[in-house]
Amino acid sequence: MSTRARGCFGAAVVGILASIGCHPAGASVLLVEGPALVFDDVHAFDGERDLGITDVVVRADVIVSVGQVDVSVPVEGVEVIDGRGKTLLPGLIDGHAHIASISQLEQSAAFGVTTVLDMFMAEVTMRAIKRQQAKGKLAGAADLRSSGVLATAPGGHGTEYGVEIPTIERADQAEAWVADRVEAGADYIKVVYDDGHAFDVEFGTFDPATLAAVIAAAHAQNLRAIVHVSDLPAAKQALRAGADGLAHVWIDQLADAEVLALLAEHDAFVIDTLVVMQTACGDPVIRELTDDPDLAALIDPMLLAALRTTLDTNLGARPCSPAVETLGQLNTAGVDLIAGTDIPNFGLPAGFSLHVDLALLVEAGLSPSEALQAATSTPAERFGLTDRGRIQPGARADLLLVEGDPLADLRALRHIAGVWKSGQPIDLAAHRRAISEAHAALVAQQSAPPPAGSESGLISDFESDLSARFGLPWEPSTDGPGSTVELSHGQDPGPGPGSKGALVIRGTVAAGPRAWAGANFFPGGAERKPANLASKHRLDLRVRGTPGERAVLLFNSSMMPIFVTFEVSSAVEWRHVEIDLDMHHVPMWDLVFMFVGSTVPGSFELQIDDIRLD
């Protein structure tokens, strides 16, 4: 307990914690009445500066005092937390996420992320969560701010997810579109300006006049316009059009003098989303953090296992973009940077991923203090969240307490001792118990017996129908209304293997990414639970049909598939396809279902026979 200024404060304890004109230099001069929470002798980072060792007093949901107080005399209703050896920070802010459920916000809070800025979600979900927040019913979940749906062109990025969203074709539609977002309750406007070429895909996109019109319409409604870009020329055009910030750093090349000048001229910020970009290339820094025991104790192990698989699969599959080096350039130039994760892309989990992103910002050359500022005071200021992101009198008591000093070594941020949202503690003990139970379930799944009937390795020979030796019969699968498929049992009167029958898949894949048509096989039976097929290392099948590229997708509990392509060369001659599952890092102990079919736009026929796992 602090014993500083005991003579001055001894009499004031009657008022719970009071300063009566004899407060030490730099401390707040406030009278605190009613129940209070005191962080005593804690190292504090206020969102921008290192405050050193101090005391922080919270009453109800607000910080009321930062400075030295005397808590040596116990007072009823005052909870004192010993801050020695610990650091207190503002609750973290994830500057770029995609939220589909309250559970993501609850998981974020467990990692000290008390505010999440969503950059594209279903507006019905957004309104439902905001109603719950307004009623004070989500005390254990991060606070949500959102753009609602994003502004994109017909066929533009954002339309490929199977969710129908209103698009903008012309500049004269921008004003009405933005007015609809205001009515829906959006907090800012997310705009897509990306033709996809940086990712080797093709998207529809705005012309410059429409881009400028959307941004102007947002500003006319006193809303910020944050623009998604992926290449440097698009970033420059977005800034010329008046973007308040960029939703990602571009990935095609380093910064040049022109873009730095535009960022300075327009006082624009950049949300880094380094974690999703580096996951795309399997960055070893991210893989290392998946093994951190403090972080692992707060996250569903199935999600973590799926992320490890994604990272191992992506490692070396493509070169890393220059984004890390570019962020270092921007920081040196004094551009405001905001930490953001782009969850749940690539299966990145909520909460955990912001800790990874901050580590990558330090890799990019930011100091720990600069990285933490990018997740506290900077996003709060740039998004007009004047009540948070700081440890100062009058600020909302969203707080993160960690063991050690993350300003000296950012890794200390992972040693979470406590989280408070609006002055109320997040129940980390209950969260850790739930995660421990999930670990036990994971161990049970990894040691579960294989499905009955899988011992021979044969899934289906299709001699008489579309049944399987284990699991469920094959069933049709598409991405939704855009694609079509029909399964049938085909007879081949010719001699040799395959003459008794085959699975025939006839379908049409819609244009655009994330479209598919084919057949699904669920090895776990009627309940469609994960099957433990860890003893299987190779997938074999015979194929023929419309020549071209076809695909096998293997899904685990995270629903993030392992994607493997193969070629069909003839509609008449059978071809043997062999897929090394180990090489593709498939977690066969957790196989929920297998898809075989096409992801290439257009009509196709694919015949499959003698499919097996060995």
Coordinates of C-alpha atoms in Angstrom, one line a residue:
M1 CA 0.0 0.0 0.0
S2 CA 1.1 3.5 -0.7
T3 CA 2.3 5.5 2.3
R4 CA 2.9 8.7 0.4
A5 CA 1.4 12.0 1.8
R6 CA -0.1 10.0 4.7
G7 CA -0.4 13.1 6.9
C8 CA -2.2 15.0 4.2
F9 CA -4.6 12.2 3.2
G10 CA -5.3 10.5 6.6
A11 CA -8.1 12.8 7.5
A12 CA -9.5 12.7 4.0
V13 CA -10.2 9.0 4.0
V14 CA -13.5 9.7 5.7
G15 CA -14.6 11.0 2.3
I16 CA -13.4 7.7 0.8
L17 CA -10.5 9.2 -1.2
A18 CA -10.2 12.9 -1.2
S19 CA -7.7 15.6 -2.1
I20 CA -8.0 18.8 -0.2
G21 CA -5.5 21.1 -1.8
C22 CA -2.4 19.3 -0.7
H23 CA -2.2 16.7 -3.5
P24 CA 1.3 15.9 -4.9
A25 CA 2.3 17.7 -8.1
G26 CA 0.6 16.4 -11.2
A27 CA -2.3 14.7 -9.4
S28 CA -5.9 15.3 -10.0
V29 CA -7.7 17.5 -7.5
L30 CA -11.1 15.7 -7.2
L31 CA -13.4 14.6 -4.4
V32 CA -14.3 10.9 -4.8
E33 CA -17.6 9.9 -3.3
G34 CA -19.2 6.4 -3.1
P35 CA -17.7 3.0 -3.9
A36 CA -14.4 3.2 -5.7
L37 CA -11.7 1.1 -7.3
V38 CA -8.1 2.1 -6.7
F39 CA -5.1 0.8 -8.7
D40 CA -2.3 1.5 -6.1
D41 CA 1.3 2.0 -7.0
V42 CA 0.8 0.9 -10.6
H43 CA 2.9 1.7 -13.6
A44 CA 0.6 3.5 -16.0
F45 CA 0.6 4.2 -19.7
D46 CA -2.1 6.8 -20.5
G47 CA -2.4 6.0 -24.2
E48 CA 0.4 8.3 -25.2
R49 CA 2.8 8.8 -22.4
D50 CA 4.5 6.8 -19.7
L51 CA 3.1 8.2 -16.4
G52 CA 5.5 6.1 -14.2
I53 CA 4.3 4.8 -10.9
T54 CA 1.1 6.4 -9.8
D55 CA -2.4 5.6 -8.5
V56 CA -5.6 5.5 -10.6
V57 CA -9.0 5.9 -9.0
V58 CA -12.2 4.7 -10.7
R59 CA -15.8 5.5 -9.5
A60 CA -18.7 3.8 -11.3
D61 CA -17.6 3.7 -15.0
V62 CA -15.2 6.7 -15.0
I63 CA -11.6 7.4 -14.1
V64 CA -11.9 10.2 -11.5
S65 CA -8.3 10.6 -10.4
V66 CA -4.8 9.9 -11.7
G67 CA -2.1 10.7 -9.1
Q68 CA -1.0 9.8 -5.6
V69 CA -3.6 8.9 -3.0
D70 CA -3.4 7.3 0.4
V71 CA -5.1 4.0 0.7
S72 CA -3.3 2.8 3.8
V73 CA -6.5 3.0 5.9
P74 CA -9.2 0.5 4.7
V75 CA -12.4 2.2 3.8
E76 CA -15.7 0.4 3.2
G77 CA -16.7 0.3 -0.5
V78 CA -13.1 0.9 -1.8
E79 CA -11.5 -1.9 -3.6
V80 CA -7.7 -1.6 -3.8
I81 CA -5.7 -3.5 -6.4
D82 CA -2.0 -3.7 -5.7
G83 CA -0.3 -2.5 -8.8
R84 CA 3.3 -3.2 -7.9
G85 CA 5.1 -5.0 -10.8
K86 CA 2.1 -4.3 -13.1
T87 CA 1.2 -1.9 -15.8
L88 CA -2.2 -0.3 -16.4
L89 CA -3.2 0.7 -19.9
P90 CA -6.4 1.9 -21.6
G91 CA -8.5 -0.9 -23.0
L92 CA -7.2 -1.8 -26.4
I93 CA -9.1 -0.9 -29.6
D94 CA -9.1 -3.1 -32.7
G95 CA -9.3 -0.7 -35.6
H96 CA -10.5 -3.2 -38.3
A97 CA -12.7 -6.2 -37.7
H98 CA -15.7 -8.0 -39.2
I99 CA -18.2 -9.0 -36.5
A100 CA -20.8 -11.7 -36.9
S101 CA -21.6 -12.6 -33.3
I102 CA -21.5 -11.4 -29.7
S103 CA -19.1 -14.3 -28.9
Q104 CA -16.4 -12.5 -31.0
L105 CA -16.8 -9.4 -28.8
E106 CA -16.7 -11.5 -25.6
Q107 CA -13.5 -13.1 -26.8
S108 CA -12.0 -9.7 -27.6
A109 CA -12.7 -8.4 -24.1
A110 CA -10.9 -11.4 -22.5
F111 CA -7.8 -10.2 -24.3
G112 CA -8.1 -6.6 -23.1
V113 CA -9.7 -5.4 -26.4
T114 CA -12.6 -3.4 -25.0
T115 CA -13.7 -1.6 -28.3
V116 CA -13.9 -3.1 -31.7
L117 CA -14.3 -1.0 -34.9
D118 CA -16.2 -3.2 -37.4
M119 CA -15.6 -2.5 -41.1
F120 CA -18.4 -4.5 -42.7
M121 CA -21.1 -6.6 -41.1
A122 CA -24.8 -7.4 -41.6
E123 CA -26.8 -4.4 -40.5
V124 CA -29.5 -6.5 -38.8
T125 CA -26.7 -7.9 -36.5
M126 CA -25.2 -4.5 -36.0
R127 CA -28.5 -3.1 -34.8
A128 CA -29.3 -6.0 -32.5
I129 CA -25.9 -5.8 -30.8
K130 CA -26.2 -2.0 -30.4
R131 CA -29.6 -2.4 -28.9
Q132 CA -28.1 -4.8 -26.3
Q133 CA -25.2 -2.4 -25.7
A134 CA -27.6 0.5 -25.1
K135 CA -29.5 -1.6 -22.5
G136 CA -26.2 -2.5 -20.7
K137 CA -26.7 -6.2 -21.4
L138 CA -23.2 -6.8 -22.9
A139 CA -21.0 -6.0 -19.9
G140 CA -18.7 -8.9 -20.7
A141 CA -18.2 -8.0 -24.4
A142 CA -16.2 -5.4 -26.2
D143 CA -18.0 -2.2 -27.3
L144 CA -19.0 -2.3 -31.0
R145 CA -18.8 0.5 -33.5
S146 CA -19.5 -0.3 -37.2
S147 CA -19.8 0.9 -40.7
G148 CA -22.6 -1.6 -41.4
V149 CA -22.4 -2.7 -45.0
L150 CA -19.6 -1.3 -47.2
A151 CA -19.8 0.9 -50.2
T152 CA -18.8 -1.1 -53.3
A153 CA -19.5 -1.4 -57.0
P154 CA -21.6 -4.1 -58.6
G155 CA -19.3 -7.2 -58.6
G156 CA -16.9 -5.4 -56.3
H157 CA -15.1 -6.7 -53.3
G158 CA -17.6 -7.4 -50.6
T159 CA -20.1 -9.0 -52.9
E160 CA -18.4 -12.3 -53.1
Y161 CA -19.4 -13.6 -49.6
G162 CA -22.9 -14.7 -50.5
V163 CA -24.6 -11.8 -48.7
E164 CA -26.7 -9.5 -50.7
I165 CA -25.7 -5.9 -50.2
P166 CA -26.7 -2.7 -51.9
T167 CA -24.1 -1.5 -54.4
I168 CA -23.4 1.8 -56.1
E169 CA -23.1 2.1 -59.8
R170 CA -23.0 5.9 -60.4
A171 CA -21.9 9.0 -58.5
D172 CA -25.5 10.3 -58.3
Q173 CA -26.5 7.2 -56.1
A174 CA -23.9 8.0 -53.4
E175 CA -26.0 10.5 -51.4
A176 CA -29.0 8.1 -51.0
W177 CA -26.8 5.2 -50.2
V178 CA -25.0 7.0 -47.4
A179 CA -28.4 8.3 -46.1
D180 CA -29.5 4.7 -45.8
R181 CA -26.4 3.8 -43.7
V182 CA -27.2 6.8 -41.4
E183 CA -30.7 5.4 -40.9
A184 CA -29.3 2.0 -40.2
G185 CA -27.1 3.4 -37.5
A186 CA -23.6 3.3 -39.0
D187 CA -20.9 5.1 -37.2
Y188 CA -18.7 5.8 -40.3
I189 CA -18.6 4.7 -43.9
K190 CA -16.4 2.0 -45.3
V191 CA -15.6 2.4 -49.0
V192 CA -14.0 -0.2 -51.3
Y193 CA -11.7 1.1 -54.1
D194 CA -10.0 -2.1 -55.3
D195 CA -10.0 -3.8 -58.7
G196 CA -8.4 -6.9 -57.2
H197 CA -5.3 -7.0 -59.3
A198 CA -2.9 -6.9 -56.3
F199 CA -4.4 -10.3 -55.3
D200 CA -4.6 -11.7 -58.8
V201 CA -8.4 -11.5 -58.8
E202 CA -10.8 -9.3 -60.7
F203 CA -13.4 -7.1 -59.0
G204 CA -15.7 -4.4 -60.2
T205 CA -14.8 -1.0 -58.8
F206 CA -15.8 2.7 -58.7
D207 CA -14.6 5.2 -61.2
P208 CA -12.9 8.2 -59.5
A209 CA -16.0 10.4 -59.7
T210 CA -18.1 7.8 -57.9
L211 CA -15.4 7.3 -55.3
A212 CA -15.3 11.0 -54.6
A213 CA -19.1 11.3 -54.5
V214 CA -19.3 8.5 -51.8
I215 CA -16.7 10.2 -49.7
A216 CA -18.3 13.6 -50.1
A217 CA -21.7 12.2 -49.1
A218 CA -20.2 10.7 -46.0
H219 CA -18.7 14.0 -45.0
A220 CA -22.0 15.8 -45.7
Q221 CA -23.5 13.5 -43.0
N222 CA -20.5 14.2 -40.6
L223 CA -19.3 10.7 -41.0
R224 CA -15.7 9.6 -41.6
A225 CA -14.9 7.7 -44.9
I226 CA -12.4 4.9 -44.6
V227 CA -11.3 3.5 -47.9
H228 CA -10.2 -0.1 -48.5
V229 CA -7.3 -0.3 -51.0
S230 CA -4.7 -2.9 -51.8
D231 CA -2.4 -1.2 -54.2
L232 CA -0.4 2.1 -54.1
P233 CA -2.1 3.9 -57.1
A234 CA -5.5 3.2 -55.4
A235 CA -4.3 4.6 -52.1
K236 CA -3.2 7.8 -53.8
Q237 CA -6.6 8.2 -55.6
A238 CA -8.5 7.5 -52.4
L239 CA -6.5 10.2 -50.6
R240 CA -7.0 12.7 -53.5
A241 CA -10.7 12.0 -53.2
G242 CA -10.7 13.0 -49.5
A243 CA -10.5 9.7 -47.6
D244 CA -10.1 10.2 -43.9
G245 CA -8.1 7.0 -43.6
L246 CA -7.1 3.8 -45.4
A247 CA -8.6 0.5 -44.1
H248 CA -5.4 -1.3 -45.0
V249 CA -1.8 -0.6 -45.9
W250 CA -1.3 -1.3 -49.6
I251 CA 0.6 -4.5 -50.5
D252 CA 2.1 -4.1 -54.0
Q253 CA 5.1 -1.8 -53.3
L254 CA 6.7 0.5 -50.8
A255 CA 5.6 4.1 -50.1
D256 CA 6.9 6.8 -52.3
A257 CA 7.2 10.6 -51.8
E258 CA 3.9 11.3 -53.5
V259 CA 1.8 9.1 -51.2
L260 CA 3.6 10.4 -48.1
A261 CA 2.8 14.0 -49.2
L262 CA -0.9 13.1 -49.8
L263 CA -1.2 11.5 -46.4
A264 CA 0.3 14.6 -44.8
E265 CA -1.8 17.0 -46.9
H266 CA -5.1 15.3 -46.0
D267 CA -4.0 14.4 -42.4
A268 CA -5.1 10.8 -43.2
F269 CA -4.5 7.8 -41.0
V270 CA -3.7 4.2 -42.0
I271 CA -5.1 1.0 -40.4
D272 CA -2.3 -1.5 -40.7
T273 CA -4.0 -5.0 -40.7
L274 CA -0.5 -6.4 -40.8
V275 CA -1.6 -9.6 -39.1
V276 CA -3.9 -10.7 -41.9
M277 CA -1.4 -9.8 -44.6
Q278 CA 1.4 -11.7 -42.8
T279 CA -0.8 -14.7 -42.2
A280 CA -1.3 -14.9 -46.0
C281 CA 2.4 -15.7 -46.3
G282 CA 2.8 -17.8 -43.1
D283 CA 5.0 -15.2 -41.2
P284 CA 7.0 -17.2 -38.5
V285 CA 6.4 -14.3 -36.0
I286 CA 2.7 -15.2 -36.0
R287 CA 3.4 -18.9 -35.7
E288 CA 5.6 -18.2 -32.7
L289 CA 2.7 -16.3 -30.9
T290 CA 0.4 -19.2 -31.4
D291 CA 2.6 -21.2 -29.0
D292 CA 2.6 -18.5 -26.3
P293 CA 1.0 -20.1 -23.2
D294 CA -0.5 -16.9 -21.8
L295 CA -2.4 -16.2 -25.0
A296 CA -3.3 -19.8 -25.5
A297 CA -5.0 -19.9 -22.1
L298 CA -7.5 -17.4 -23.4
I299 CA -8.5 -18.9 -26.8
D300 CA -10.4 -21.9 -28.0
P301 CA -7.7 -24.4 -28.9
M302 CA -9.5 -25.5 -32.0
L303 CA -9.3 -22.0 -33.4
L304 CA -5.6 -21.9 -32.5
A305 CA -5.0 -25.3 -34.1
A306 CA -6.8 -24.1 -37.3
L307 CA -4.7 -20.9 -37.4
R308 CA -1.5 -23.0 -37.0
T309 CA -2.6 -25.1 -39.9
T310 CA -3.3 -22.0 -42.1
L311 CA 0.1 -20.6 -41.2
D312 CA 2.0 -23.8 -41.9
T313 CA 0.1 -24.2 -45.2
N314 CA 0.8 -20.6 -46.3
L315 CA 4.5 -20.6 -45.3
G316 CA 6.5 -20.3 -48.5
A317 CA 3.4 -20.6 -50.6
R318 CA 3.7 -17.0 -51.6
P319 CA 6.1 -14.2 -50.8
C320 CA 5.3 -11.8 -48.1
S321 CA 4.2 -8.3 -49.2
P322 CA 6.3 -5.2 -48.4
A323 CA 3.6 -4.1 -46.0
V324 CA 5.8 -4.5 -42.8
E325 CA 8.5 -2.3 -44.4
T326 CA 5.9 0.2 -45.7
L327 CA 4.4 0.6 -42.2
G328 CA 7.9 1.4 -40.9
Q329 CA 8.2 4.1 -43.6
L330 CA 4.8 5.6 -42.6
N331 CA 5.7 5.7 -38.9
T332 CA 9.0 7.4 -39.7
A333 CA 7.0 10.0 -41.7
G334 CA 4.7 10.7 -38.8
V335 CA 1.6 9.2 -40.3
D336 CA -1.0 8.2 -37.7
L337 CA -1.2 4.4 -37.6
I338 CA -4.1 2.4 -36.2
A339 CA -3.7 -1.3 -35.2
G340 CA -6.4 -3.5 -36.9
T341 CA -6.7 -7.2 -37.5
D342 CA -9.3 -7.8 -40.2
I343 CA -10.6 -10.8 -38.2
P344 CA -11.9 -13.4 -39.0
N345 CA -10.1 -13.6 -42.4
F346 CA -7.7 -16.6 -42.6
G347 CA -9.4 -17.9 -39.4
L348 CA -7.8 -15.2 -37.3
P349 CA -9.4 -15.2 -33.8
A350 CA -10.8 -12.2 -32.1
G351 CA -8.7 -10.6 -29.4
F352 CA -5.7 -12.8 -29.9
S353 CA -5.0 -11.3 -33.3
L354 CA -4.6 -7.7 -32.0
H355 CA -1.8 -8.9 -29.8
V356 CA -0.2 -10.4 -32.8
D357 CA -0.7 -7.3 -34.9
L358 CA 1.0 -5.2 -32.2
A359 CA 4.0 -7.5 -32.2
L360 CA 4.2 -7.1 -36.0
L361 CA 4.1 -3.3 -35.6
V362 CA 7.1 -3.6 -33.4
E363 CA 8.7 -5.8 -36.1
A364 CA 8.0 -2.9 -38.5
G365 CA 10.1 -0.5 -36.4
L366 CA 7.6 1.0 -34.0
S367 CA 8.6 1.3 -30.4
P368 CA 6.3 -0.6 -27.9
S369 CA 4.9 2.8 -26.8
E370 CA 4.1 3.7 -30.5
A371 CA 2.5 0.3 -31.1
L372 CA 0.3 0.7 -28.0
Q373 CA -0.7 4.2 -29.0
A374 CA -1.9 2.7 -32.3
A375 CA -4.3 0.5 -30.3
T376 CA -5.4 3.1 -27.7
S377 CA -5.3 6.9 -28.1
T378 CA -4.9 7.1 -31.8
P379 CA -8.0 5.1 -32.9
A380 CA -10.0 6.8 -30.1
E381 CA -9.0 10.3 -31.4
R382 CA -9.3 9.5 -35.1
F383 CA -12.7 7.9 -34.7
G384 CA -14.1 10.5 -32.4
L385 CA -14.3 8.2 -29.4
T386 CA -13.5 11.0 -26.9
D387 CA -14.5 9.0 -23.9
R388 CA -11.9 6.2 -24.2
G389 CA -8.4 5.3 -25.3
R390 CA -6.8 7.3 -22.4
I391 CA -6.1 7.0 -18.7
Q392 CA -7.1 10.4 -17.5
P393 CA -9.9 11.9 -15.3
G394 CA -13.2 11.8 -17.0
A395 CA -12.3 9.0 -19.3
R396 CA -14.4 5.8 -19.4
A397 CA -12.8 3.1 -17.2
D398 CA -11.9 0.7 -20.0
L399 CA -8.7 -0.7 -18.6
L400 CA -6.1 -3.5 -19.1
L401 CA -3.8 -4.5 -16.3
V402 CA -0.7 -6.7 -17.2
E403 CA 2.2 -8.2 -15.4
G404 CA 5.5 -6.5 -16.2
D405 CA 6.3 -3.5 -18.4
P406 CA 5.1 -3.7 -22.0
L407 CA 6.7 -0.3 -22.7
A408 CA 10.1 -2.0 -22.2
D409 CA 9.1 -5.3 -23.7
L410 CA 5.8 -5.6 -25.6
R411 CA 5.6 -9.3 -24.7
A412 CA 4.5 -8.3 -21.2
L413 CA 1.1 -7.3 -22.8
R414 CA 0.3 -11.0 -23.1
H415 CA 0.5 -11.5 -19.3
I416 CA -3.0 -10.3 -18.6
A417 CA -3.9 -9.7 -14.9
G418 CA -7.2 -8.0 -15.3
V419 CA -9.6 -6.3 -17.7
W420 CA -12.3 -3.8 -16.9
K421 CA -15.0 -2.4 -19.2
S422 CA -16.8 0.7 -17.9
G423 CA -15.3 0.0 -14.5
Q424 CA -16.7 -3.6 -14.3
P425 CA -14.3 -6.5 -14.3
I426 CA -14.3 -9.1 -17.1
D427 CA -14.5 -12.5 -15.6
L428 CA -11.2 -13.9 -16.8
A429 CA -11.3 -16.8 -14.4
A430 CA -14.5 -18.1 -15.9
H431 CA -13.1 -17.6 -19.4
R432 CA -9.9 -19.5 -18.6
R433 CA -12.0 -22.3 -17.1
A434 CA -14.0 -22.5 -20.3
I435 CA -10.8 -22.6 -22.4
S436 CA -9.4 -25.3 -20.1
E437 CA -12.5 -27.4 -20.7
A438 CA -12.1 -26.8 -24.5
H439 CA -8.5 -28.1 -24.2
A440 CA -9.8 -31.3 -22.6
A441 CA -12.3 -31.7 -25.4
L442 CA -9.5 -31.2 -28.0
V443 CA -7.4 -33.9 -26.3
A444 CA -10.5 -36.2 -26.4
Q445 CA -11.1 -35.5 -30.1
Q446 CA -7.4 -36.2 -30.9
S447 CA -7.6 -39.6 -29.1
A448 CA -11.1 -40.5 -30.4
P449 CA -11.5 -43.8 -32.3
P450 CA -11.8 -43.5 -36.1
P451 CA -15.3 -43.9 -37.7
A452 CA -16.4 -47.5 -37.9
G453 CA -15.9 -48.8 -41.4
S454 CA -13.0 -46.5 -42.2
E455 CA -10.3 -49.1 -41.5
S456 CA -10.1 -50.3 -45.1
G457 CA -9.6 -46.7 -46.4
L458 CA -12.3 -47.0 -49.0
I459 CA -14.8 -44.2 -48.9
S460 CA -16.9 -45.0 -52.0
D461 CA -16.6 -47.2 -55.1
F462 CA -20.0 -46.1 -56.4
E463 CA -20.8 -49.6 -57.7
S464 CA -24.5 -49.2 -57.1
D465 CA -25.3 -45.8 -55.6
L466 CA -23.8 -42.7 -53.9
S467 CA -23.4 -44.2 -50.5
A468 CA -20.1 -44.4 -48.5
R469 CA -18.6 -47.2 -46.5
F470 CA -18.6 -44.9 -43.5
G471 CA -20.2 -41.5 -42.8
L472 CA -23.0 -40.1 -44.9
P473 CA -23.8 -40.5 -48.6
W474 CA -22.5 -37.9 -50.9
E475 CA -24.7 -34.8 -51.2
P476 CA -24.8 -31.8 -53.5
S477 CA -23.0 -28.5 -52.4
T478 CA -22.9 -25.0 -53.8
D479 CA -22.1 -21.5 -52.6
G480 CA -25.8 -20.6 -52.8
P481 CA -28.1 -19.2 -55.4
G482 CA -25.3 -18.2 -57.7
S483 CA -24.1 -21.7 -58.6
T484 CA -26.0 -25.0 -59.4
V485 CA -25.1 -28.7 -59.1
E486 CA -26.7 -32.1 -59.6
L487 CA -25.4 -35.4 -58.5
S488 CA -26.2 -38.7 -60.1
H489 CA -25.0 -42.3 -60.2
G490 CA -23.4 -43.0 -63.6
Q491 CA -22.9 -46.4 -65.3
D492 CA -19.9 -47.0 -67.4
P493 CA -20.3 -50.1 -69.7
G494 CA -16.7 -50.1 -70.6
P495 CA -14.2 -52.8 -69.4
G496 CA -11.8 -52.4 -66.5
P497 CA -11.9 -50.4 -63.3
G498 CA -14.8 -48.0 -63.0
S499 CA -17.0 -50.0 -65.2
K500 CA -19.7 -50.6 -62.5
G501 CA -20.4 -47.0 -61.6
A502 CA -19.2 -43.5 -60.6
L503 CA -20.3 -40.3 -58.9
V504 CA -21.3 -37.9 -61.7
I505 CA -21.3 -34.2 -60.7
R506 CA -22.8 -31.7 -63.2
G507 CA -22.8 -28.1 -62.3
T508 CA -22.3 -24.4 -63.0
V509 CA -20.0 -22.2 -60.9
A510 CA -21.0 -18.6 -60.8
A511 CA -18.6 -15.9 -61.8
G512 CA -16.5 -14.3 -59.0
P513 CA -14.4 -15.6 -56.1
R514 CA -15.7 -17.9 -53.3
A515 CA -18.1 -19.7 -55.7
W516 CA -18.2 -23.5 -55.9
A517 CA -20.3 -26.4 -57.0
G518 CA -19.7 -30.1 -56.2
A519 CA -20.3 -32.9 -53.7
N520 CA -19.8 -33.1 -49.9
F521 CA -18.9 -36.1 -47.8
F522 CA -19.4 -36.0 -44.0
P523 CA -17.3 -38.8 -42.4
G524 CA -18.7 -38.3 -38.9
G525 CA -22.2 -39.6 -39.6
A526 CA -25.6 -38.2 -39.1
E527 CA -24.5 -35.8 -36.4
R528 CA -21.9 -34.3 -38.8
K529 CA -19.4 -34.1 -36.0
P530 CA -15.6 -34.1 -36.6
A531 CA -14.1 -37.5 -37.4
N532 CA -10.6 -38.5 -36.2
L533 CA -8.9 -39.8 -39.3
A534 CA -5.4 -39.0 -38.1
S535 CA -4.1 -42.4 -39.4
K536 CA -4.9 -41.3 -43.0
H537 CA -2.1 -39.5 -44.9
R538 CA -3.2 -39.8 -48.6
L539 CA -6.4 -39.2 -50.5
D540 CA -6.7 -41.2 -53.7
L541 CA -9.4 -41.0 -56.4
R542 CA -10.0 -41.5 -60.1
V543 CA -11.4 -38.7 -62.2
R544 CA -12.5 -37.8 -65.7
G545 CA -14.8 -35.2 -67.1
T546 CA -14.7 -31.7 -68.6
P547 CA -11.0 -30.8 -68.9
G548 CA -9.8 -28.2 -66.4
E549 CA -8.9 -27.4 -62.8
R550 CA -11.0 -29.0 -60.1
A551 CA -10.6 -28.9 -56.3
V552 CA -10.8 -30.8 -53.1
L553 CA -11.6 -28.8 -50.0
L554 CA -11.1 -30.3 -46.5
F555 CA -12.9 -28.6 -43.7
N556 CA -12.2 -28.8 -40.0
S557 CA -14.1 -27.4 -37.0
S558 CA -13.0 -23.8 -37.7
M559 CA -14.6 -24.1 -41.2
M560 CA -11.4 -22.8 -42.8
P561 CA -10.8 -25.3 -45.6
I562 CA -7.5 -26.7 -46.9
F563 CA -7.8 -26.1 -50.6
V564 CA -6.1 -28.5 -53.0
T565 CA -6.5 -28.4 -56.8
F566 CA -6.0 -31.2 -59.4
E567 CA -6.4 -31.4 -63.2
V568 CA -8.9 -33.3 -65.2
S569 CA -7.5 -34.0 -68.6
S570 CA -10.1 -36.1 -70.4
A571 CA -13.9 -36.7 -70.5
V572 CA -13.2 -40.3 -71.5
E573 CA -10.0 -41.6 -70.0
W574 CA -9.8 -42.0 -66.2
R575 CA -6.9 -40.3 -64.4
H576 CA -5.6 -41.3 -61.0
V577 CA -5.2 -38.4 -58.5
E578 CA -3.1 -38.7 -55.4
I579 CA -3.1 -36.0 -52.7
D580 CA -0.5 -36.0 -49.9
L581 CA -2.4 -34.8 -46.9
D582 CA 0.7 -34.3 -44.7
M583 CA 2.2 -32.0 -47.3
H584 CA -0.9 -29.8 -47.2
H585 CA -0.9 -29.8 -43.4
V586 CA -4.5 -31.2 -43.2
P587 CA -5.5 -31.8 -39.5
M588 CA -7.1 -35.2 -40.2
W589 CA -7.9 -35.7 -36.5
D590 CA -10.6 -33.0 -37.0
L591 CA -12.2 -33.7 -40.4
V592 CA -15.7 -32.3 -40.5
F593 CA -16.3 -32.8 -44.3
M594 CA -14.7 -33.1 -47.7
F595 CA -15.8 -31.2 -50.8
V596 CA -14.9 -32.4 -54.3
G597 CA -15.9 -30.3 -57.3
S598 CA -15.1 -27.1 -59.1
T599 CA -14.4 -23.5 -58.1
V600 CA -13.7 -22.3 -61.7
P601 CA -16.6 -20.2 -63.2
G602 CA -18.6 -22.0 -65.9
S603 CA -20.3 -25.3 -66.5
F604 CA -18.6 -28.6 -65.9
E605 CA -19.0 -32.3 -65.5
L606 CA -16.8 -34.3 -63.1
Q607 CA -16.9 -38.1 -62.6
I608 CA -15.3 -39.6 -59.5
D609 CA -14.6 -43.3 -58.7
D610 CA -12.8 -45.3 -56.1
I611 CA -12.2 -42.5 -53.6
R612 CA -10.2 -43.6 -50.5
L613 CA -8.1 -42.4 -47.6
D614 CA -5.0 -44.4 -46.9

